[in-house]
PDB file of C-alpha atoms in Angstrom:
ATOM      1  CA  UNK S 126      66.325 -92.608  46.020  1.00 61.00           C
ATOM      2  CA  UNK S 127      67.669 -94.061  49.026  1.00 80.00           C
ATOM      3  CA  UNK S 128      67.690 -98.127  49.095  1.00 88.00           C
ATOM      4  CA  UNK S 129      67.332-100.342  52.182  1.00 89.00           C
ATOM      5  CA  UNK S 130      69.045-103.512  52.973  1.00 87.00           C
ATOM      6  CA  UNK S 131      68.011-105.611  55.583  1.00 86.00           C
ATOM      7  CA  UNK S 132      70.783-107.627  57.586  1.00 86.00           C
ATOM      8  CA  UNK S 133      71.903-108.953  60.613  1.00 80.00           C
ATOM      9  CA  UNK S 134      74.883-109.137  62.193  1.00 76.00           C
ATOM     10  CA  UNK S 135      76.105-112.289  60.465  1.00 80.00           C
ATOM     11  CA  UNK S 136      76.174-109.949  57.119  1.00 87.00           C
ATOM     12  CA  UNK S 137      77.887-106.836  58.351  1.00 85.00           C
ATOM     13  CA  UNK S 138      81.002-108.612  57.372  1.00 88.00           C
ATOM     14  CA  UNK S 139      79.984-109.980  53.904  1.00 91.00           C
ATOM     15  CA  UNK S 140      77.929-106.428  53.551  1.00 93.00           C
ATOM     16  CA  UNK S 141      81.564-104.570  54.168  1.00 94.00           C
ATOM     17  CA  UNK S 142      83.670-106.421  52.059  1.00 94.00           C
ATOM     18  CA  UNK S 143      81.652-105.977  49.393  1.00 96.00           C
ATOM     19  CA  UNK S 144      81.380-102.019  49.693  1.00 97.00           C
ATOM     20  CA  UNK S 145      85.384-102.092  50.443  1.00 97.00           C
ATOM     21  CA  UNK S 146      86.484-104.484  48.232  1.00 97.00           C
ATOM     22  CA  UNK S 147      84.377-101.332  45.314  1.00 97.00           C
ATOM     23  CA  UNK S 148      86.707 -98.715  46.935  1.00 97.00           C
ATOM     24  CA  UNK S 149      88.775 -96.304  44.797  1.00 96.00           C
ATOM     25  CA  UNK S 150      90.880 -93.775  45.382  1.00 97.00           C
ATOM     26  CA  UNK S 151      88.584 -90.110  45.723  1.00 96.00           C
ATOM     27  CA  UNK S 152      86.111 -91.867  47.496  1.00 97.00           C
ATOM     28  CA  UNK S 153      84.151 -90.994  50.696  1.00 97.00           C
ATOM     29  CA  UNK S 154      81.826 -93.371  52.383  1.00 98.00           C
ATOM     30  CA  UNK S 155      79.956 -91.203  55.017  1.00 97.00           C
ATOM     31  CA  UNK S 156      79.238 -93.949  58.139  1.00 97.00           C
ATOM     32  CA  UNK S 157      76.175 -92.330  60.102  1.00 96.00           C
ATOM     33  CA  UNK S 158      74.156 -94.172  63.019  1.00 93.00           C
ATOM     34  CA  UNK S 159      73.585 -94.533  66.644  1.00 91.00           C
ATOM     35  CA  UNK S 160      76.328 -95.046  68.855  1.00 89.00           C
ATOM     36  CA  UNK S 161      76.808 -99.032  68.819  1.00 86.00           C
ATOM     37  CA  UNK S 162      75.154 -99.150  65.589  1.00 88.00           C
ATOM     38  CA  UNK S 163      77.592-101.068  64.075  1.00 89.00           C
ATOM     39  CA  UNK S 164      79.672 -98.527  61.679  1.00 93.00           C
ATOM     40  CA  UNK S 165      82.967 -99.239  63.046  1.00 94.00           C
ATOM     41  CA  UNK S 166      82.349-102.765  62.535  1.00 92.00           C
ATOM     42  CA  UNK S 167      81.530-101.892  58.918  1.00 94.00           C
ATOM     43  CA  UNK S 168      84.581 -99.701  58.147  1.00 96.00           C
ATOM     44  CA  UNK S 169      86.752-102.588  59.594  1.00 96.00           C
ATOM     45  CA  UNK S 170      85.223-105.533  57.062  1.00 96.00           C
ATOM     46  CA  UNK S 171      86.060-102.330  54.427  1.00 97.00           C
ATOM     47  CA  UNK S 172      89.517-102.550  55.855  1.00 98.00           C
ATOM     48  CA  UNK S 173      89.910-105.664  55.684  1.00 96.00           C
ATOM     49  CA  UNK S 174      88.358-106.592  52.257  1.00 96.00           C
ATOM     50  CA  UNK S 175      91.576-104.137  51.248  1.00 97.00           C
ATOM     51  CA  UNK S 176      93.816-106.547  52.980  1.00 97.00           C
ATOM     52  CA  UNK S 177      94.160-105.549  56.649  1.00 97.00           C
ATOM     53  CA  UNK S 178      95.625-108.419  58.308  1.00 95.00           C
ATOM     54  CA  UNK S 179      94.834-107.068  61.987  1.00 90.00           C
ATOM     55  CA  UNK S 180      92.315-105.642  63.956  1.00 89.00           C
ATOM     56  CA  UNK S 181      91.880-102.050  63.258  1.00 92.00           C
ATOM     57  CA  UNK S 182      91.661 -99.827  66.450  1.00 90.00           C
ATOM     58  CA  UNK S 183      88.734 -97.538  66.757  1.00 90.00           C
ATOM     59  CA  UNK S 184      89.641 -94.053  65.397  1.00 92.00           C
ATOM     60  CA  UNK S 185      87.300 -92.296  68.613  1.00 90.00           C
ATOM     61  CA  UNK S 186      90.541 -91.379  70.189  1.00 90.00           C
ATOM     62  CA  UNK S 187      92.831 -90.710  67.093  1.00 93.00           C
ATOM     63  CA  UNK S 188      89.928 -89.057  65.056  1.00 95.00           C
ATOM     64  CA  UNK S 189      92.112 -90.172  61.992  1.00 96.00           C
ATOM     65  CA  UNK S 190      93.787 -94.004  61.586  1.00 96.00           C
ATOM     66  CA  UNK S 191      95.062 -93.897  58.288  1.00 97.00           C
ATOM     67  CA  UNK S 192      95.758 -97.045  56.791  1.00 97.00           C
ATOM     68  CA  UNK S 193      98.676 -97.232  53.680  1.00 96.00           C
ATOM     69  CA  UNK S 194     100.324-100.133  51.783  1.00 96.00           C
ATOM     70  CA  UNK S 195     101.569-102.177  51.839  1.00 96.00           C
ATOM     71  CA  UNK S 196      99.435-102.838  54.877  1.00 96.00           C
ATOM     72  CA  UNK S 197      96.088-102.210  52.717  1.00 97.00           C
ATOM     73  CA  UNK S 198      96.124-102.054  48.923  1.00 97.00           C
ATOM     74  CA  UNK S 199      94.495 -98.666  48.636  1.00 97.00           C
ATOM     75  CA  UNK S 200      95.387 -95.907  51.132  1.00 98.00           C
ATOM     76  CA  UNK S 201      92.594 -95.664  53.689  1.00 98.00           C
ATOM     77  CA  UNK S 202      91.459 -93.116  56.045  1.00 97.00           C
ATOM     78  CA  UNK S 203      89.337 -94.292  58.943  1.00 98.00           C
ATOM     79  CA  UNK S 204      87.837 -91.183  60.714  1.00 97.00           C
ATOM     80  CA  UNK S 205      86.071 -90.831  63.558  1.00 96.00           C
ATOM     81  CA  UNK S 206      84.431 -87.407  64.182  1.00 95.00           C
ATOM     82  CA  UNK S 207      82.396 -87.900  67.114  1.00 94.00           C
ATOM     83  CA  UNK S 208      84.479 -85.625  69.006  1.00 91.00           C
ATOM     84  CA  UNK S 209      84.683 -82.583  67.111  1.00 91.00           C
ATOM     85  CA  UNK S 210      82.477 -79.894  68.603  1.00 89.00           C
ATOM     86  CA  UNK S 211      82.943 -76.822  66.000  1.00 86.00           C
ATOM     87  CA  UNK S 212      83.734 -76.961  62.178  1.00 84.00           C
ATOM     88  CA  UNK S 213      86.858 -75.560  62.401  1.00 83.00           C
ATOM     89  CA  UNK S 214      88.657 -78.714  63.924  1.00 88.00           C
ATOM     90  CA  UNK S 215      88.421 -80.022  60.751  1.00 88.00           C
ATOM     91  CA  UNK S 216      90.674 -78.087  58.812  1.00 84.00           C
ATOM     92  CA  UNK S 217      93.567 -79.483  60.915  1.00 86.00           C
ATOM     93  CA  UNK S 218      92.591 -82.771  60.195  1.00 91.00           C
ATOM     94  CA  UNK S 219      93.561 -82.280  56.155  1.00 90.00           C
ATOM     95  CA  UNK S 220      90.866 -84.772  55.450  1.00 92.00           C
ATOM     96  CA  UNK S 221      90.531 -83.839  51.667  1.00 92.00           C
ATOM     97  CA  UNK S 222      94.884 -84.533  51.340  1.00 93.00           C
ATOM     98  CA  UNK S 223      93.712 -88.234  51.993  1.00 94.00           C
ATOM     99  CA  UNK S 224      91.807 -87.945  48.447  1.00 95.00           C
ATOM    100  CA  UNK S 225      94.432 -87.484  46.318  1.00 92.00           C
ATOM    101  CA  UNK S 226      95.392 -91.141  46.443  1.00 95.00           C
ATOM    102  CA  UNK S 227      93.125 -93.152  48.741  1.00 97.00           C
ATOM    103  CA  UNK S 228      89.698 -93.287  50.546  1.00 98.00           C
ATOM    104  CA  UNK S 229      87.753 -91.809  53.693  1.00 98.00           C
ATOM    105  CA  UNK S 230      86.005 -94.020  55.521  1.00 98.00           C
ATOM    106  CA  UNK S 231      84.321 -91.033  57.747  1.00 97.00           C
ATOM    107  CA  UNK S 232      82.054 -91.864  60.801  1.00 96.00           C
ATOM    108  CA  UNK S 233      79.827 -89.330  62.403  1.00 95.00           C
ATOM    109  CA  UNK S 234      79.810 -87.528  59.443  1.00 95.00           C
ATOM    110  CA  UNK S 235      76.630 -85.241  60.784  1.00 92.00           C
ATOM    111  CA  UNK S 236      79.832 -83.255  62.626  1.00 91.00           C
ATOM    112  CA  UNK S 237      81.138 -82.366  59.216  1.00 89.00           C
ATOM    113  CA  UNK S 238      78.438 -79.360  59.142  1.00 80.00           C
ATOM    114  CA  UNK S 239      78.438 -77.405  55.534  1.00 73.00           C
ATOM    115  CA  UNK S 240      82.121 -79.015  55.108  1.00 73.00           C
ATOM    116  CA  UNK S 241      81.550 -82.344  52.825  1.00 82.00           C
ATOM    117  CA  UNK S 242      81.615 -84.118  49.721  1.00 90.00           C
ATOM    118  CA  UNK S 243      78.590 -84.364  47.527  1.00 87.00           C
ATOM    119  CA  UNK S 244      79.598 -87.324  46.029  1.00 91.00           C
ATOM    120  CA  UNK S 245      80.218 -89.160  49.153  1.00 96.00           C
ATOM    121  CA  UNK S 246      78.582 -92.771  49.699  1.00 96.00           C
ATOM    122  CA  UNK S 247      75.943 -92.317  52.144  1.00 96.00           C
ATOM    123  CA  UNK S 248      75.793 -95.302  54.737  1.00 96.00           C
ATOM    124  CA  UNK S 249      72.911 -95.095  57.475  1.00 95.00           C
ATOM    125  CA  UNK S 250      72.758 -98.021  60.106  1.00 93.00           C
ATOM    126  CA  UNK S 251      69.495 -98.401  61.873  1.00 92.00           C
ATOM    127  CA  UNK S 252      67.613-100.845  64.022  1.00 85.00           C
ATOM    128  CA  UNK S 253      69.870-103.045  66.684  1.00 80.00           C
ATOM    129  CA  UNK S 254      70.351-106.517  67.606  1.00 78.00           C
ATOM    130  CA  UNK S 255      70.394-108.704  64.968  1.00 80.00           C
ATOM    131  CA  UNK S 256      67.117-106.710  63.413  1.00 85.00           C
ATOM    132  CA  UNK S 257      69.846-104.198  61.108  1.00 88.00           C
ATOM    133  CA  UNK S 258      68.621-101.998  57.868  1.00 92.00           C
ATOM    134  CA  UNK S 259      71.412-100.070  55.972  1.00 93.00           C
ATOM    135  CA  UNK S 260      70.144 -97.305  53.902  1.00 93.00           C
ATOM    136  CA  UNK S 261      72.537 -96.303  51.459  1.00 94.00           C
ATOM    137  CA  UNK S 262      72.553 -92.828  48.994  1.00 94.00           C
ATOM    138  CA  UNK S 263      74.569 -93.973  46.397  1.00 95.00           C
ATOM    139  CA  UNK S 264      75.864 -91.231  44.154  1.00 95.00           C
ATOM    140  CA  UNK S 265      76.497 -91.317  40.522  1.00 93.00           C
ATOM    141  CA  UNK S 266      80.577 -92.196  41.285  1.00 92.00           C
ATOM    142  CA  UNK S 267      79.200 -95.600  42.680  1.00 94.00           C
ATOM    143  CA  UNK S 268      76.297 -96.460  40.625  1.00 90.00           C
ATOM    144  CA  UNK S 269      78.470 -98.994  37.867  1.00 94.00           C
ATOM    145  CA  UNK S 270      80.155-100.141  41.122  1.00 93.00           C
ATOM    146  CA  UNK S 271      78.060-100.430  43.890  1.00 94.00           C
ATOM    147  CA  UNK S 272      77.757-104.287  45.024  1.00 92.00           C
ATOM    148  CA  UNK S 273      74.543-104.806  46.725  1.00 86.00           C
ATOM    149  CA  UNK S 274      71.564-105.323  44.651  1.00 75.00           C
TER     150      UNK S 274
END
């Protein structure tokens, strides 16, 4: 069952920390909402509750911005996927080599098609202005671990 968190824009900070600072290594967190709904702003307080000191570019461009110590404590993948048009642009991405030893942070994860990761965290941002809900599927990997309550 899918839970709800209302917020405003004062929390998306606090709201990311909390969800990055639970990261491990394996992990997805799938980012999905309307364009300026706030899931780059998410994936950068996950960023920086891992110990980026500066501001971390949008991936739009890059599709991938991986992040690595020692300028984060965990290896971190910030993707960006609204781009890709057809499935098979993914494969040269190598998004599951990221797994082996860090995290995805994956935004616009509807592009993935039948390509994914059941176990993924689930993160849907709806609403805008300071009026915010995040839904969030979280999977039996997160359940001891998940921060918001």
């Amino acid at each position: 069952m899918p839970l709800e968190f209302p917020y405003t824009l004062k929390d998306v900070t606090r709201i990311g920390a909390a969800i990055g600072a639970a990261l491990a290594a394996g992990d997805v967190v799938l980012l999905s909402g309307d364009l300026g709904a706030g899931k780059t702003t998410l994936a950068r307080s996950m960023l920086k509750a891992r110990g980026l000191a500066g501001e971390a570019p949008s991936p739009t461009f890059a599709i991938v911005q991986p992040y690595a110590p020692p300028e984060v404590d965990l290896a971190i993948a910030h993707v960006d996927l609204y781009r890709i048009e057809a499935e098979d642009e993914l494969i040269e991405l190598g998004l599951d080599d990221y797994l082996d030893d860090g995290a995805l942070l994956i935004e616009w994860p509807e592009r993935l098609g039948a390509q994914g990761w059941p176990e993924a965290l689930t993160l849907r941002i709806s609403g805008e202005g300071d009026a915010r809900v995040l839904t969030a599927a979280v999977p039996a990997a997160w359940e001891t671990r998940w921060p918001l309550r």
